[in-house]
CSV table of C-alpha atoms in Angstrom, one decimal:
chain,number,residue,atom,x,y,z
A,1,MET,CA,24.0,-33.8,-188.2
A,2,LYS,CA,26.7,-34.6,-185.6
A,3,ILE,CA,27.5,-32.6,-182.5
A,4,ALA,CA,30.8,-33.2,-180.8
A,5,ASP,CA,32.9,-31.7,-178.0
A,6,PHE,CA,33.9,-34.5,-175.8
A,7,GLY,CA,37.0,-33.0,-174.2
A,8,LEU,CA,35.8,-33.6,-170.7
A,9,SER,CA,33.9,-36.9,-171.4
A,10,HIS,CA,34.7,-40.3,-170.0
A,11,VAL,CA,33.1,-43.8,-170.0
A,12,LYS,CA,30.3,-44.1,-167.6
A,13,LYS,CA,31.2,-46.3,-164.7
A,14,GLU,CA,28.8,-47.9,-162.3
A,15,THR,CA,29.8,-46.6,-158.9
A,16,ASN,CA,28.3,-45.9,-155.5
A,17,THR,CA,29.5,-42.3,-155.4
A,18,PRO,CA,26.7,-39.8,-154.6
A,19,GLY,CA,27.6,-37.4,-157.4
A,20,PHE,CA,30.2,-35.4,-159.2
A,21,TYR,CA,31.7,-32.1,-158.0
A,22,GLY,CA,33.6,-29.3,-159.6
A,23,LEU,CA,33.2,-26.7,-162.4
A,24,TYR,CA,34.2,-28.2,-165.7
A,25,GLY,CA,33.0,-27.0,-169.0
A,26,THR,CA,31.3,-23.9,-170.4
A,27,PRO,CA,29.3,-21.9,-167.8
A,28,THR,CA,26.5,-21.0,-170.2
A,29,PHE,CA,25.7,-24.8,-170.5
A,30,MET,CA,26.0,-25.5,-166.7
A,31,PRO,CA,23.0,-26.2,-164.6
A,32,PRO,CA,22.3,-24.4,-161.3
A,33,GLU,CA,23.5,-27.2,-159.1
A,34,VAL,CA,26.9,-27.2,-160.9
A,35,LEU,CA,27.2,-23.4,-160.8
A,36,SER,CA,26.3,-23.6,-157.0
A,37,GLY,CA,29.1,-26.0,-156.3
A,38,LYS,CA,26.7,-28.8,-155.2
A,39,ALA,CA,27.0,-32.4,-156.0
A,40,TYR,CA,25.4,-33.3,-159.4
A,41,GLY,CA,24.6,-36.3,-161.4
A,42,PHE,CA,23.6,-37.3,-164.9
A,43,SER,CA,20.7,-34.9,-164.9
A,44,ALA,CA,23.3,-32.1,-165.3
A,45,ASP,CA,24.0,-33.5,-168.8
A,46,VAL,CA,20.2,-33.4,-169.5
A,47,TYR,CA,20.2,-29.7,-168.6
A,48,SER,CA,23.2,-29.0,-170.9
A,49,PHE,CA,21.4,-30.8,-173.7
A,50,GLY,CA,18.4,-28.5,-173.2
A,51,ILE,CA,20.7,-25.5,-173.5
A,52,LEU,CA,22.3,-27.0,-176.6
A,53,VAL,CA,18.8,-27.4,-178.2
A,54,ALA,CA,18.3,-23.7,-177.6
A,55,SER,CA,21.6,-22.9,-179.2
A,56,LEU,CA,20.7,-24.9,-182.3
A,57,ILE,CA,17.3,-23.2,-182.6
A,58,ARG,CA,18.8,-19.8,-182.0
A,59,GLY,CA,21.7,-20.4,-184.3
A,60,VAL,CA,24.0,-18.6,-181.9
A,61,SER,CA,25.1,-18.7,-178.3
A,62,PRO,CA,22.4,-19.7,-176.0
A,63,TYR,CA,22.4,-16.4,-174.2
A,64,ASP,CA,22.8,-12.8,-175.4
A,65,ALA,CA,26.4,-11.6,-175.0
A,66,GLU,CA,25.5,-8.9,-172.5
A,67,LEU,CA,24.1,-11.5,-170.1
A,68,THR,CA,27.4,-13.4,-170.0
A,69,GLU,CA,29.8,-10.5,-169.8
A,70,ASN,CA,29.9,-10.7,-166.0
A,71,VAL,CA,30.3,-14.4,-165.1
A,72,ASN,CA,29.3,-13.9,-161.4
A,73,SER,CA,26.1,-12.0,-162.3
A,74,PHE,CA,25.3,-14.6,-165.0
A,75,MET,CA,25.8,-17.5,-162.5
A,76,LYS,CA,23.5,-15.8,-159.9
A,77,ALA,CA,20.8,-15.2,-162.6
A,78,VAL,CA,20.9,-18.9,-163.6
A,79,ILE,CA,21.0,-20.2,-160.0
A,80,SER,CA,18.4,-17.9,-158.3
A,81,GLY,CA,16.8,-16.0,-161.1
A,82,GLY,CA,15.9,-18.9,-163.3
A,83,LEU,CA,17.7,-17.4,-166.3
A,84,ARG,CA,17.2,-19.5,-169.4
A,85,PRO,CA,17.7,-18.9,-173.1
A,86,THR,CA,15.0,-17.1,-175.1
A,87,MET,CA,13.5,-19.3,-177.7
A,88,PRO,CA,12.4,-17.6,-181.0
A,89,ALA,CA,8.6,-17.4,-181.5
A,90,SER,CA,9.0,-19.5,-184.6
A,91,CYS,CA,10.3,-22.5,-182.6
A,92,PRO,CA,7.8,-25.4,-182.8
A,93,GLY,CA,6.2,-26.3,-179.5
A,94,CYS,CA,7.5,-29.9,-179.6
A,95,ILE,CA,11.1,-28.6,-179.6
A,96,ARG,CA,10.4,-25.9,-177.0
A,97,ARG,CA,8.9,-28.6,-174.7
A,98,ILE,CA,12.1,-30.7,-175.0
A,99,ALA,CA,14.4,-27.7,-174.1
A,100,THR,CA,12.3,-26.5,-171.2
A,101,ALA,CA,11.9,-30.0,-169.7
A,102,CYS,CA,15.6,-30.5,-169.9
A,103,TRP,CA,16.6,-27.2,-168.3
A,104,ASN,CA,14.2,-27.5,-165.4
A,105,ALA,CA,15.8,-25.9,-162.3
A,106,ASP,CA,14.8,-28.9,-160.2
A,107,GLU,CA,17.1,-31.7,-161.3
A,108,ALA,CA,14.7,-34.3,-160.1
A,109,LYS,CA,12.0,-33.0,-162.5
A,110,ARG,CA,14.3,-33.2,-165.6
A,111,PRO,CA,13.7,-36.1,-167.9
A,112,THR,CA,16.2,-38.9,-168.2
A,113,MET,CA,18.1,-39.1,-171.5
A,114,ASP,CA,15.9,-42.2,-172.4
A,115,GLU,CA,12.9,-40.0,-171.9
A,116,VAL,CA,14.5,-37.2,-174.0
A,117,VAL,CA,15.0,-39.7,-176.8
A,118,LYS,CA,11.3,-40.5,-176.7
A,119,MET,CA,10.5,-36.8,-176.8
A,120,ILE,CA,12.7,-36.4,-179.8
A,121,GLU,CA,11.0,-39.3,-181.6
A,122,GLU,CA,7.6,-37.7,-180.8
A,123,ALA,CA,8.9,-34.3,-182.1
A,124,ASN,CA,10.0,-36.1,-185.3
A,125,THR,CA,6.4,-37.4,-185.7
A,126,GLU,CA,4.9,-34.0,-184.9
A,127,LEU,CA,7.2,-32.1,-187.3
A,128,ALA,CA,6.4,-34.7,-190.1
A,129,LEU,CA,2.7,-34.1,-189.5
A,130,ASP,CA,3.3,-30.4,-189.9
A,131,ARG,CA,4.3,-31.2,-193.5
A,132,ARG,CA,6.9,-28.6,-193.7
A,133,TYR,CA,9.6,-30.8,-192.2
A,134,SER,CA,10.1,-34.6,-192.2
A,135,SER,CA,12.1,-34.6,-189.0
A,136,LEU,CA,13.8,-32.6,-186.3
A,137,GLU,CA,17.0,-32.8,-188.4
A,138,ASP,CA,15.2,-31.3,-191.4
A,139,TYR,CA,13.9,-28.5,-189.2
A,140,LEU,CA,17.4,-27.7,-187.9
A,141,LYS,CA,18.7,-27.7,-191.5
A,142,ALA,CA,16.0,-25.4,-192.6
A,143,ILE,CA,16.7,-22.8,-189.9
A,144,SER,CA,20.5,-23.1,-190.1
A,145,GLN,CA,22.5,-20.7,-192.2
A,146,PRO,CA,26.2,-21.1,-192.8
A,147,THR,CA,27.0,-17.8,-191.1
A,148,THR,CA,25.1,-18.6,-187.9
A,149,ARG,CA,25.6,-22.4,-187.6
A,150,LEU,CA,27.3,-23.7,-184.6
A,151,MET,CA,30.0,-26.2,-185.2
A,152,CYS,CA,27.9,-28.7,-187.1
A,153,ILE,CA,29.5,-31.4,-189.1
A,154,ASN,CA,27.3,-33.1,-191.7
């Protein structure tokens, strides 16, 4: 499985700047600090990854359409109300833990991407022990249906 949408991406540069500013991207994947107009760092990408995990598990947009109809209300709900996607009850706990750790409202409490990789490796082991799936990728394939899959390129 490959996931791609790198229209706003760039090569990471080592700089002394305190953070990034500006609203770029899709609001449903933006963390509270970005929606608030505050400076943000690489943990914003971790948040977005957590929302992406929810999208893959749900097989549709991370939020129900009625929640995103009014962008200002949606942004306020994410910033001050802690709105996050609803994960289906069938979602394995190891995957739920990855998503919820990534979308923590406190950016300092979000894992680094290196830690996320370790969590994914642990999820692969946990899912393999479950005997229904040999890996996280197998789980995602099992729950995906052609009519509900996001832009997945195999």
